[in-house]
CSV table of N, CA, C and O in Angstrom, one decimal:
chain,number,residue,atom,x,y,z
Y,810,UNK,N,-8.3,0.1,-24.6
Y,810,UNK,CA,-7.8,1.3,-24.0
Y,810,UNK,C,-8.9,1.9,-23.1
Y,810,UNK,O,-10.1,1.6,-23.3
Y,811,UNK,N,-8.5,2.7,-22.3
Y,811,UNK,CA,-9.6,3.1,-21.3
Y,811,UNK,C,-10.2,4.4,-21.9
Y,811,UNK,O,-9.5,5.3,-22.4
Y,812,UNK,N,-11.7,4.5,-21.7
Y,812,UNK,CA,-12.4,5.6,-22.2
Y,812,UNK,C,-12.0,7.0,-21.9
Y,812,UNK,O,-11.9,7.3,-20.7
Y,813,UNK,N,-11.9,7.7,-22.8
Y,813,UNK,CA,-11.1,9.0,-22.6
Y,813,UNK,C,-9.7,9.2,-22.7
Y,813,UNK,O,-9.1,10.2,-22.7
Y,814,UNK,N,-9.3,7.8,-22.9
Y,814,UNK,CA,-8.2,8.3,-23.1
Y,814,UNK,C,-7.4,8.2,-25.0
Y,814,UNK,O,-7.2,7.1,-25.6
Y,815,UNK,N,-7.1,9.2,-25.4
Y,815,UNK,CA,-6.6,8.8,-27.1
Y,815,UNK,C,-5.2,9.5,-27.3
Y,815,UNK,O,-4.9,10.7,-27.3
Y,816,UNK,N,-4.4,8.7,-27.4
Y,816,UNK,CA,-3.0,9.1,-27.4
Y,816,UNK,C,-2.8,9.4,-29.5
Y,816,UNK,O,-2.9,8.4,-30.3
Y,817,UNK,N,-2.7,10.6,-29.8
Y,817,UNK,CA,-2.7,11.2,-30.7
Y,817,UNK,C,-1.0,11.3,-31.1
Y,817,UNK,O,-0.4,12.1,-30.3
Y,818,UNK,N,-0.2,10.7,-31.8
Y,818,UNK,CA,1.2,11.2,-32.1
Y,818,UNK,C,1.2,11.4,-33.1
Y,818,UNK,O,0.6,10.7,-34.0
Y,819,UNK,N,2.1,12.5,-33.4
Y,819,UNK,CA,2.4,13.0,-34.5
Y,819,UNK,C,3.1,12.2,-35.5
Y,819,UNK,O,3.3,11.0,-35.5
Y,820,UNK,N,3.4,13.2,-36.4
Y,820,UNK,CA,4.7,12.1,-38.0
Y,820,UNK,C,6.0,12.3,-37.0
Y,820,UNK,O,7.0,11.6,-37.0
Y,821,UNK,N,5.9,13.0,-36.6
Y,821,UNK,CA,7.2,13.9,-36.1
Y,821,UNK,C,7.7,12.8,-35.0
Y,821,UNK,O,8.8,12.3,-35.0
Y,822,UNK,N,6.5,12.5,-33.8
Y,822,UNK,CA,6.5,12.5,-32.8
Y,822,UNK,C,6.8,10.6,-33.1
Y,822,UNK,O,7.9,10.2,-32.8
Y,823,UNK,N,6.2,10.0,-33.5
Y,823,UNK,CA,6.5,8.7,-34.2
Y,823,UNK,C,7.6,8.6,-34.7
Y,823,UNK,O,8.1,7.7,-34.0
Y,824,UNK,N,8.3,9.0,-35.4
Y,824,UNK,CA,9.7,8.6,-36.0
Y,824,UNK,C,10.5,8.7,-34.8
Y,824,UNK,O,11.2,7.8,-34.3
Y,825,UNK,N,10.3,9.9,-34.3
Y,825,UNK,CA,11.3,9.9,-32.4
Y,825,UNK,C,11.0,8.4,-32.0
Y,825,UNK,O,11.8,7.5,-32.1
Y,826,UNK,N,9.6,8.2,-31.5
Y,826,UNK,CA,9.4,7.1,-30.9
Y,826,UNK,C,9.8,6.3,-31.5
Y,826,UNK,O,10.4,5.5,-30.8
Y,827,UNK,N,9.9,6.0,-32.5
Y,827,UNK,CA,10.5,4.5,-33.8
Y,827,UNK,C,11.6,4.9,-33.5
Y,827,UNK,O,12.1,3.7,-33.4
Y,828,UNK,N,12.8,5.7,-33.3
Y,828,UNK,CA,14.1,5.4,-33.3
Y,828,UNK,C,14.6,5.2,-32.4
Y,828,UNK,O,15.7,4.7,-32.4
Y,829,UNK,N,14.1,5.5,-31.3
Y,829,UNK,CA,14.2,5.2,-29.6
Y,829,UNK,C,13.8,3.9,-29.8
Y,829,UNK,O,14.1,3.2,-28.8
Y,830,UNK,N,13.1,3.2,-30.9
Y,830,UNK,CA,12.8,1.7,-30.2
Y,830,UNK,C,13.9,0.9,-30.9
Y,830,UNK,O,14.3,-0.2,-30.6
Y,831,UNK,N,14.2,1.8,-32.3
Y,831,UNK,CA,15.2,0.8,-33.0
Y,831,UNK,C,16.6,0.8,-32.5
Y,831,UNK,O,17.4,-0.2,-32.5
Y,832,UNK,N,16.9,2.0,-32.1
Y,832,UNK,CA,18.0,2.3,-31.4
Y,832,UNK,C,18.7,1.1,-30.4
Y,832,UNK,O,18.2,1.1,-29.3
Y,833,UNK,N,20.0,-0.1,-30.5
Y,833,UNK,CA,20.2,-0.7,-29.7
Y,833,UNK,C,20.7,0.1,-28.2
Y,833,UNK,O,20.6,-0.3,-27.0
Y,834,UNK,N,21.2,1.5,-28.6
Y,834,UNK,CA,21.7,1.9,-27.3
Y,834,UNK,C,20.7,2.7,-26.2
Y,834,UNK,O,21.1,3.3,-25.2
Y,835,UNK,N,19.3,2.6,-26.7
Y,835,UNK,CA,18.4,3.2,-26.1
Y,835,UNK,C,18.1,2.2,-24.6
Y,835,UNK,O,17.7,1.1,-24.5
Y,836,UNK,N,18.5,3.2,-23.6
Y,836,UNK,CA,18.1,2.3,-22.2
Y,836,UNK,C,16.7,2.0,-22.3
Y,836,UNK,O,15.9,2.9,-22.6
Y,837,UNK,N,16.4,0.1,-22.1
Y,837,UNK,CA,15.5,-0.8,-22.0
Y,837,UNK,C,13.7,0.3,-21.2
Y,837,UNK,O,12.5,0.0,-21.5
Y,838,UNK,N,14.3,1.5,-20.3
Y,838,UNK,CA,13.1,1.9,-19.5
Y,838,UNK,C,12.6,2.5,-21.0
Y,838,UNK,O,11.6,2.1,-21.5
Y,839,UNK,N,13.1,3.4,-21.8
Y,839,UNK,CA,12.5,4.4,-22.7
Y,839,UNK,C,12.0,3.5,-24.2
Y,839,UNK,O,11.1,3.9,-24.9
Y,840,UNK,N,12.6,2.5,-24.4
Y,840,UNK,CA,11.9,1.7,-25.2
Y,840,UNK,C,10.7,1.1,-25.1
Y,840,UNK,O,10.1,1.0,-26.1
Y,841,UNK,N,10.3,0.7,-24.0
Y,841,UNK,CA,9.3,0.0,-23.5
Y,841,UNK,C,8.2,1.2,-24.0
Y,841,UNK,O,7.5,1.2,-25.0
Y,842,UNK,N,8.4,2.2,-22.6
Y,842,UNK,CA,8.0,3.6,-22.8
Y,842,UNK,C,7.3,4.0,-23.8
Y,842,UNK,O,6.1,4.2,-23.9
Y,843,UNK,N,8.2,4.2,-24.9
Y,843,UNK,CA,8.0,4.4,-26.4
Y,843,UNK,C,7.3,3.3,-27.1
Y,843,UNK,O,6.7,3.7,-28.1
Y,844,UNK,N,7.3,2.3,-26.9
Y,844,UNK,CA,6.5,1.4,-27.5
Y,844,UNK,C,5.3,1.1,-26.6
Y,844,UNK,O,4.4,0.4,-27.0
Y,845,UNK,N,5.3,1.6,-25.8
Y,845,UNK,CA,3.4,1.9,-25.2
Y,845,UNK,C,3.1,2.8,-25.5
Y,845,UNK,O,1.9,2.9,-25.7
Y,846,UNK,N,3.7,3.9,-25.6
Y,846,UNK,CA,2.6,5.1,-26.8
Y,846,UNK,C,1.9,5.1,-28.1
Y,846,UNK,O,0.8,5.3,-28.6
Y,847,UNK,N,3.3,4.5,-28.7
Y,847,UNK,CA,3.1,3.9,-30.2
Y,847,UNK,C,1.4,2.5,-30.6
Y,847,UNK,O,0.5,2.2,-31.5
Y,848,UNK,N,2.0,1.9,-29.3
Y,848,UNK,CA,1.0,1.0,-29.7
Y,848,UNK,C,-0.7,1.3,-29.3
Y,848,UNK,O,-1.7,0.7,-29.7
Y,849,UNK,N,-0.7,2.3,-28.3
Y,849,UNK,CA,-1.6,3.3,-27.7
Y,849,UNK,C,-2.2,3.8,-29.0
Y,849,UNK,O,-3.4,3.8,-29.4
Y,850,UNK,N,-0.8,4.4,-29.7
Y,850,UNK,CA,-1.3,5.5,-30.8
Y,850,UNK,C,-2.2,4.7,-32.0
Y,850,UNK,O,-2.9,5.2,-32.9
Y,851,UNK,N,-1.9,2.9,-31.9
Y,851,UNK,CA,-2.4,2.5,-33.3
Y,851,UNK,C,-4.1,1.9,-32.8
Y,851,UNK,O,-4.9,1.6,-33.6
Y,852,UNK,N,-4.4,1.9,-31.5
Y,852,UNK,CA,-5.6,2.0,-31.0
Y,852,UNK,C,-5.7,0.0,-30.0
Y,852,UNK,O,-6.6,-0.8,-29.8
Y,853,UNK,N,-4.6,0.1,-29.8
Y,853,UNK,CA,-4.4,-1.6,-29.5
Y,853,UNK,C,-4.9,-0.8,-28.3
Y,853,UNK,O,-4.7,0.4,-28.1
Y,854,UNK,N,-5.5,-1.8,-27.5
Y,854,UNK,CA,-6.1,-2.0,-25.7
Y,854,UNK,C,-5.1,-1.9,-25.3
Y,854,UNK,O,-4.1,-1.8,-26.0
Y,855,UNK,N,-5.1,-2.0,-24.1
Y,855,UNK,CA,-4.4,-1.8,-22.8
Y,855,UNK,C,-3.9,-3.6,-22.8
Y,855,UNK,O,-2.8,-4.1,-22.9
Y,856,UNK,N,-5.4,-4.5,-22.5
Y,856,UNK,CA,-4.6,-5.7,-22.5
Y,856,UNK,C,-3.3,-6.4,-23.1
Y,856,UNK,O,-2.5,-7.1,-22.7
Y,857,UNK,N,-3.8,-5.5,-24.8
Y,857,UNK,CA,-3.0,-6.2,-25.6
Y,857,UNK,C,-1.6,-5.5,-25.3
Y,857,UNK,O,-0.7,-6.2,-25.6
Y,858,UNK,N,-1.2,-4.1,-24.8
Y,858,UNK,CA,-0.1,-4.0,-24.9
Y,858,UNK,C,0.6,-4.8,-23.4
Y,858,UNK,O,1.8,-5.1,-23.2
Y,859,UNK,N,-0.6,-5.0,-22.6
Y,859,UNK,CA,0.5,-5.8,-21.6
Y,859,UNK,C,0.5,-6.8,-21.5
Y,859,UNK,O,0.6,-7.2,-20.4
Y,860,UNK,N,0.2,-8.0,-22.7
Y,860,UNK,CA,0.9,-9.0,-22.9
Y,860,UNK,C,2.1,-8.6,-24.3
Y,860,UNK,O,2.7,-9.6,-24.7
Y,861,UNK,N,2.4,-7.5,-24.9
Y,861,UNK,CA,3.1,-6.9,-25.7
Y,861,UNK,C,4.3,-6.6,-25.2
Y,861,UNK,O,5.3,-7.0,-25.7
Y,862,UNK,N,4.2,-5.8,-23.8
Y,862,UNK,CA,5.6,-5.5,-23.0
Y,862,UNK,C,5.3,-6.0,-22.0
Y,862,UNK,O,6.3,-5.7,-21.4
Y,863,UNK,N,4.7,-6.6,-21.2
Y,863,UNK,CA,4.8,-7.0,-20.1
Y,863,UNK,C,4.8,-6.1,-18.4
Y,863,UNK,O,5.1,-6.4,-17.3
Y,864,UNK,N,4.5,-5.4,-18.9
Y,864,UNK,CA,3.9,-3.6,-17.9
Y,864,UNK,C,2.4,-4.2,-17.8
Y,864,UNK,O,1.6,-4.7,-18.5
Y,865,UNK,N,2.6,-3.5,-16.0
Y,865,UNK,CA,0.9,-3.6,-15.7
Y,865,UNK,C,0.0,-2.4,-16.3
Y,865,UNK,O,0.2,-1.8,-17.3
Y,866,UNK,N,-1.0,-2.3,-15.6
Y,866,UNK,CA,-2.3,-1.3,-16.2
Y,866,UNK,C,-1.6,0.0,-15.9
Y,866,UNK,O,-1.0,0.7,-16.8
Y,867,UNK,N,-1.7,0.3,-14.5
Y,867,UNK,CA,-1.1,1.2,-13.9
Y,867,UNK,C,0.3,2.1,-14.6
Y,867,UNK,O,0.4,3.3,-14.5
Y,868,UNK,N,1.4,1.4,-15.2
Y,868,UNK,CA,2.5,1.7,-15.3
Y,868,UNK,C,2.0,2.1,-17.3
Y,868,UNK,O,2.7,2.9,-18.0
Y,869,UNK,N,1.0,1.3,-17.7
Y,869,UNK,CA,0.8,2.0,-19.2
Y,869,UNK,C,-0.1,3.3,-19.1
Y,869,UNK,O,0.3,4.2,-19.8
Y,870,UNK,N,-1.3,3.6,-18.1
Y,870,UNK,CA,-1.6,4.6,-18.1
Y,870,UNK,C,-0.1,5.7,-17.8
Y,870,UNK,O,0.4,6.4,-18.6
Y,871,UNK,N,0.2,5.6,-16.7
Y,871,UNK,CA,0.9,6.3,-16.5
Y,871,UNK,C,1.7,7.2,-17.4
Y,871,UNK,O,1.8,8.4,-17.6
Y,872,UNK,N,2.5,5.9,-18.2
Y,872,UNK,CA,3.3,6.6,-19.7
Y,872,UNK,C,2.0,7.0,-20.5
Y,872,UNK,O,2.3,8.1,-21.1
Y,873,UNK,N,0.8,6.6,-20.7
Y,873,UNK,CA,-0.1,7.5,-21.7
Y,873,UNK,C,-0.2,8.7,-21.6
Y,873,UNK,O,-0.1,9.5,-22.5
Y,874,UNK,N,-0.6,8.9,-20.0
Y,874,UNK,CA,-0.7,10.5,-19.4
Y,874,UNK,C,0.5,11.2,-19.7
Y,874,UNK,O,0.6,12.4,-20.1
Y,875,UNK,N,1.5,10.5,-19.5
Y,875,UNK,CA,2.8,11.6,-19.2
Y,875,UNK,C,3.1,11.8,-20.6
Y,875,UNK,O,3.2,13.0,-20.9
Y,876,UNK,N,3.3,10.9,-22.0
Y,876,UNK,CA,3.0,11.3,-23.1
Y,876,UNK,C,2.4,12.6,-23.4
Y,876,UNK,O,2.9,13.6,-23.7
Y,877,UNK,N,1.1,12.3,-23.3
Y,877,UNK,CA,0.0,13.4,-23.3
Y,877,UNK,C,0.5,14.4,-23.2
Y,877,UNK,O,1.0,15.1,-24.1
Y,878,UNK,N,0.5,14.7,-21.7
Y,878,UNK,CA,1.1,15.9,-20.9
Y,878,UNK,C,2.4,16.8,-21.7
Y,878,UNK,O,2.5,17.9,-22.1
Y,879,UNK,N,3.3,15.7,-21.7
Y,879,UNK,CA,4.6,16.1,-22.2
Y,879,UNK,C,5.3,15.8,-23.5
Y,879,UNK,O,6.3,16.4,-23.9
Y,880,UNK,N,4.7,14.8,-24.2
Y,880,UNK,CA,4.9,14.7,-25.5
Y,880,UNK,C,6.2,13.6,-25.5
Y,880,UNK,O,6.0,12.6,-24.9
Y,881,UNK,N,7.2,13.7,-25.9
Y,881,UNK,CA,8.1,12.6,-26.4
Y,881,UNK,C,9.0,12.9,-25.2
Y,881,UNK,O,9.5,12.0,-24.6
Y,882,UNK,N,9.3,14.4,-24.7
Y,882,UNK,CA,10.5,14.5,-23.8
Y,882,UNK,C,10.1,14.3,-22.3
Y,882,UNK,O,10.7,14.4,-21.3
Y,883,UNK,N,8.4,13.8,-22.7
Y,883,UNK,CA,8.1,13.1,-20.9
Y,883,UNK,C,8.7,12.3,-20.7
Y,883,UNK,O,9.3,12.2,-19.6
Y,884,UNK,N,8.5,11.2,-21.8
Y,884,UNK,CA,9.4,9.9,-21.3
Y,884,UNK,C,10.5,9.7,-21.3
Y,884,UNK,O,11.0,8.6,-21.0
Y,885,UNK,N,11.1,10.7,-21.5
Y,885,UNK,CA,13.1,10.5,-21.3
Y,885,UNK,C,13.8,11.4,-20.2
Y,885,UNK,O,14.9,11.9,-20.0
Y,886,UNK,N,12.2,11.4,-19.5
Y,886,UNK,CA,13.2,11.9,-18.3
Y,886,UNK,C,12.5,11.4,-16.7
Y,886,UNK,O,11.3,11.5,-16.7
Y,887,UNK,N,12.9,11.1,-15.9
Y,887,UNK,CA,12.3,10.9,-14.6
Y,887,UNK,C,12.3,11.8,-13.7
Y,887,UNK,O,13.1,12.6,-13.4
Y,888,UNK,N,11.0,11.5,-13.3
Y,888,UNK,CA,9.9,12.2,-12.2
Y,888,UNK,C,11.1,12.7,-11.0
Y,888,UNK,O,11.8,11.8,-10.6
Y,889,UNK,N,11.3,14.0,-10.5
Y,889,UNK,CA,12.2,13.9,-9.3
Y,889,UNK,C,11.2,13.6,-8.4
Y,889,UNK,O,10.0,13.7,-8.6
Y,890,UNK,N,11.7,13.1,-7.2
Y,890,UNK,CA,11.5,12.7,-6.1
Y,890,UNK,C,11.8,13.4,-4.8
Y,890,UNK,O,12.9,13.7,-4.8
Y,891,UNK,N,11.2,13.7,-3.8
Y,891,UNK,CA,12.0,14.1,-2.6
Y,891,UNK,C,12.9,13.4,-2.0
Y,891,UNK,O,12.7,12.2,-1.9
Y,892,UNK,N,14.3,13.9,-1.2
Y,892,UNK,CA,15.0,12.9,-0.9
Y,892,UNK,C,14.5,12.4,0.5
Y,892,UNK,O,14.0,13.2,1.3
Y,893,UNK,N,14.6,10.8,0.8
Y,893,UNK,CA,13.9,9.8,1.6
Y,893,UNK,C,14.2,10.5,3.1
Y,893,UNK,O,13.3,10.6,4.0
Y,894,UNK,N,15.8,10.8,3.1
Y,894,UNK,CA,16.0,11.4,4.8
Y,894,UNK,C,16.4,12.8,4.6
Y,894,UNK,O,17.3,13.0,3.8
Y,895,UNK,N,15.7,13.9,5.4
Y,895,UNK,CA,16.1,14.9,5.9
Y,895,UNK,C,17.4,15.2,5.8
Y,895,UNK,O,18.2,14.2,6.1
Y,896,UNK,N,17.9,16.0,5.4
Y,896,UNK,CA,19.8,16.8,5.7
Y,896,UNK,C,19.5,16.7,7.2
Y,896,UNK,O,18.4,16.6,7.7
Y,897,UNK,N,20.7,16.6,7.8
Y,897,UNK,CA,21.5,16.9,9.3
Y,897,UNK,C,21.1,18.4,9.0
Y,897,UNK,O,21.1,19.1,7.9
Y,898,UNK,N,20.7,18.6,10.4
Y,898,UNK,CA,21.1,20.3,10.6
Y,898,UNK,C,22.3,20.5,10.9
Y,898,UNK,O,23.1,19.6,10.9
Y,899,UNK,N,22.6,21.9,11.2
Y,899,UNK,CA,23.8,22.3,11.5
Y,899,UNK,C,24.3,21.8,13.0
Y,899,UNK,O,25.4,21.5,13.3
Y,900,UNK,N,23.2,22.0,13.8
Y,900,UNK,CA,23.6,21.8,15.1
Y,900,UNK,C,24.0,20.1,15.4
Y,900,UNK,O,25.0,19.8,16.0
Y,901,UNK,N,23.3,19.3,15.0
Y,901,UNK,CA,24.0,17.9,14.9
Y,901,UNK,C,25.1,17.6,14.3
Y,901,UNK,O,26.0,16.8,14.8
Y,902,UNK,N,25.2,18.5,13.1
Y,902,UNK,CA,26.7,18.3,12.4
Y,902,UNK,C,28.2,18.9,13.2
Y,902,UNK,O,29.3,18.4,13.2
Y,903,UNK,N,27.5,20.1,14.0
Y,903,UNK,CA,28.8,20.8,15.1
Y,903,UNK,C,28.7,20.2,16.4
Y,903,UNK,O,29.5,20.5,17.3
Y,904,UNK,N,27.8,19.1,16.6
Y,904,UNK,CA,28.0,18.2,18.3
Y,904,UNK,C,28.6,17.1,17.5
Y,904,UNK,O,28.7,16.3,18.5
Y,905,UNK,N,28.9,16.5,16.7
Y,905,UNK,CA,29.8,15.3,16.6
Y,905,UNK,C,30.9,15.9,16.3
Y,905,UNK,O,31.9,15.2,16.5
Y,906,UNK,N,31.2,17.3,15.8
Y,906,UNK,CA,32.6,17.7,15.4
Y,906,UNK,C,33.4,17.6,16.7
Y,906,UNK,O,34.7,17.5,16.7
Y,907,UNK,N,32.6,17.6,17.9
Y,907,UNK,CA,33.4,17.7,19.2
Y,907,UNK,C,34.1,17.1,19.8
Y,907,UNK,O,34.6,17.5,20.9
């Protein structure tokens, strides 16, 4: 694991994560998710969780921090994004009405 970083989970916060992983109806992204915290939390390296799940460096820090940050309801929800193209203005939208 990388220095400085110590993913601390609760009794609380563990049983969430354990039923999100046992859960068959849990979408595939939040299990993963959940089982890089968990395995974070038992002090396993970075390498070993990504031959564990198969996630690069980048994408386990990420869930570490956002854990951190947010606790269990970071990872069940995704990051908004800006949308890729601009709205039409008005005035484009009223020259094709023509």
């Amino acid at each position: 694991m990388r220095k400085g970083i110590v993913v601390n989970v609760t009794a609380g916060d563990r049983k969430r994560l354990a039923a999100i992983v046992a859960n068959r109806n849990s979408p595939q992204k939040h299990v993963w998710r959940a089982r890089i915290v968990l395995l974070s939390a038992d002090g396993v390296g970075t390498m070993a969780i990504r031959r564990q799940t198969g996630k690069g460096k980048p994408t386990i820090w990420r869930w570490q921090v956002r854990f951190m940050a947010e606790g269990v309801d970071g990872l069940l929800h995704e990051a908004t994004r800006p949308a890729g193209k601009p709205p039409l203005t008005p005035a484009v939208i009223e020259g094709w009405s023509r």
